Amino acid sequence: MQILDRINNLIKIGVALSAEKDLPRLLEMILVGAKAITNADGGTIYTVQDDQTLKMEIVRTDSLDFAMGGTTGTEIPFEPIPMYDPDGNPLEHMVVTYSVLNDSTVNIADAYETKGFDFSGTREFDQKTGYRSRSFLTVPMKNHESKIIGVLQLINAQDEENDEIIPFSSELQQLTEAIASQAAIALTNRQLIDSLEQMFVALIRMLAKAIDKKSPHTGNHSRRVPVITMMLAKAASSTTSGPLKDFKMTDADIHELETAAWLHDCGKVSTPEYVVDKRTKLETIHDAIHEVGCRFEILRRDLEIKRLRQLAKGGESADQIDSDYQQRLAELDDEQQFIERANIGGEFMTDEDQARVREIGKRELIINGEQRPLLDERELYNLTIAKGTLTPEERDVINKHVSLTISMLESIPFPKHLEQVPLYAGAHHEKINGSGYPRGLSGDQLPIQARIMAIADIFEALTNKRPYKPAKQLSETMKILGFMRKDGEIDGDLLDLFIEQKLYLKYAHEYLDPEQIDEVDHAFIPGYCK
């Protein structure tokens, strides 16, 4: 190979290395490129681990058709090579450790003739395979800070005319050192990018965990929505027929959507815990039902006082007085039990029950010499909440978490491959028919990714317990989703896929309690007719 050809190949390798994003492929490109330029039969790349050991990342020997690591899918079974003994003394008897510890290239013409290095492992390999390891070129890989991050080792340079094993010339050594330098920069950049991405992933998952910890009743929601989202997204992207056949996602698209799923509730960091975890209608910092209970005790006390006064006064039969007393006491007990049940909340409170709360609240009692109703206006307002435990104002506080999510995410300078994260995360409460919040988006304004996340969020919420309701069974959950589809709230094509591929069941077996997993008859899911 002429020197100009080698330089051109070196330039091509440099360009390719700068563009490669996958670390195993990058390592493989480094080794294959170095072997091609030097016409070496074999080679190995080691990476420095914590400045203590050398880990073999990829090894190839063409004449033996031997390849491990890199993109081969074959793991390297060899243990990392220590660079120091237990007392901290440098181990320089192996050529790769010597190269790192002394920051020097080692060019050996014939391993069997060289003194000072331990090639016993090489000889053992040769005996087992019939191979003859002869010329070695070991080059440290230094990054932009002149820190050695790995070693590039080539074995058995071959004459281009007859493939005879020859030593590595000074020219080949210089070219290999140039490749090692380029490779170190590319490898450092890739490792830096990977470490930053890993840190980012760890941060968003830490945030999701913190949000889940705000409420024991919605725990794991932020961590489970991404699971359902990814299941449905990958299924939709793999579809080859039907209305979703043209929807395809790259690995980068999947990563972007998964990031959005992990961050979809990040705005809840500002939501007060007493609202997020409001288990009963009268709960704020504490549950005011206990104060109401004390007032019922005052009413019972007043009944008892009235009874005793009537008995002392005479005129009425004691039996009649006691009978009236027991009847009114039973009424108080029944009313208190009703108020306590109303306080727990539920998915629906009838107009009749709301009216009864107001009627009971009119009972009067005397506290500190002042007459007052059993229930004040604030308590009546809370106890007559028609659904759940939150007042409209508290519900608005909860709903504002989506607006805050959008605001928080739009303030982050996401790279291009993550630029849709704010849209996807901020639209998980939007509805196809425009009835969702916070922006009232509808139809084509909602990308498929946002529609996927909406279904995932609803499904997880229905199958998870809340302060005012138990976790729903699968069959009931799927019926509710069916009704939402008929009402135009969620994407019907995605729901069909969710049903057809039984993704709900796959998720259930891994994350739901066994008693929730009942039989789901697809024929009874509203809107589904396949």
Coordinates of N, CA and C in Angstrom, one line a residue, residues 275 390-399:
V275 N -52.5 18.0 48.9 CA -53.5 17.9 47.7 C -53.2 16.6 47.0
L390 N -61.2 15.9 45.9 CA -60.7 17.2 45.6 C -61.8 18.2 45.2
T391 N -61.7 19.4 45.8 CA -62.6 20.5 45.3 C -62.2 20.9 43.9
P392 N -63.0 21.7 43.2 CA -62.6 22.2 41.9 C -61.3 23.0 42.0
E393 N -61.1 23.8 43.1 CA -59.9 24.6 43.3 C -58.7 23.6 43.5
E394 N -58.9 22.6 44.3 CA -57.7 21.7 44.4 C -57.5 20.9 43.2
R395 N -58.5 20.5 42.4 CA -58.4 19.9 41.2 C -57.6 20.7 40.2
D396 N -57.9 22.0 40.3 CA -57.1 23.0 39.4 C -55.7 23.0 39.8
V397 N -55.4 22.9 41.1 CA -54.0 22.9 41.5 C -53.3 21.7 40.9
I398 N -54.0 20.5 41.0 CA -53.4 19.3 40.4 C -53.2 19.4 38.9
N399 N -54.2 19.9 38.3 CA -54.2 20.1 36.8 C -53.1 21.0 36.3

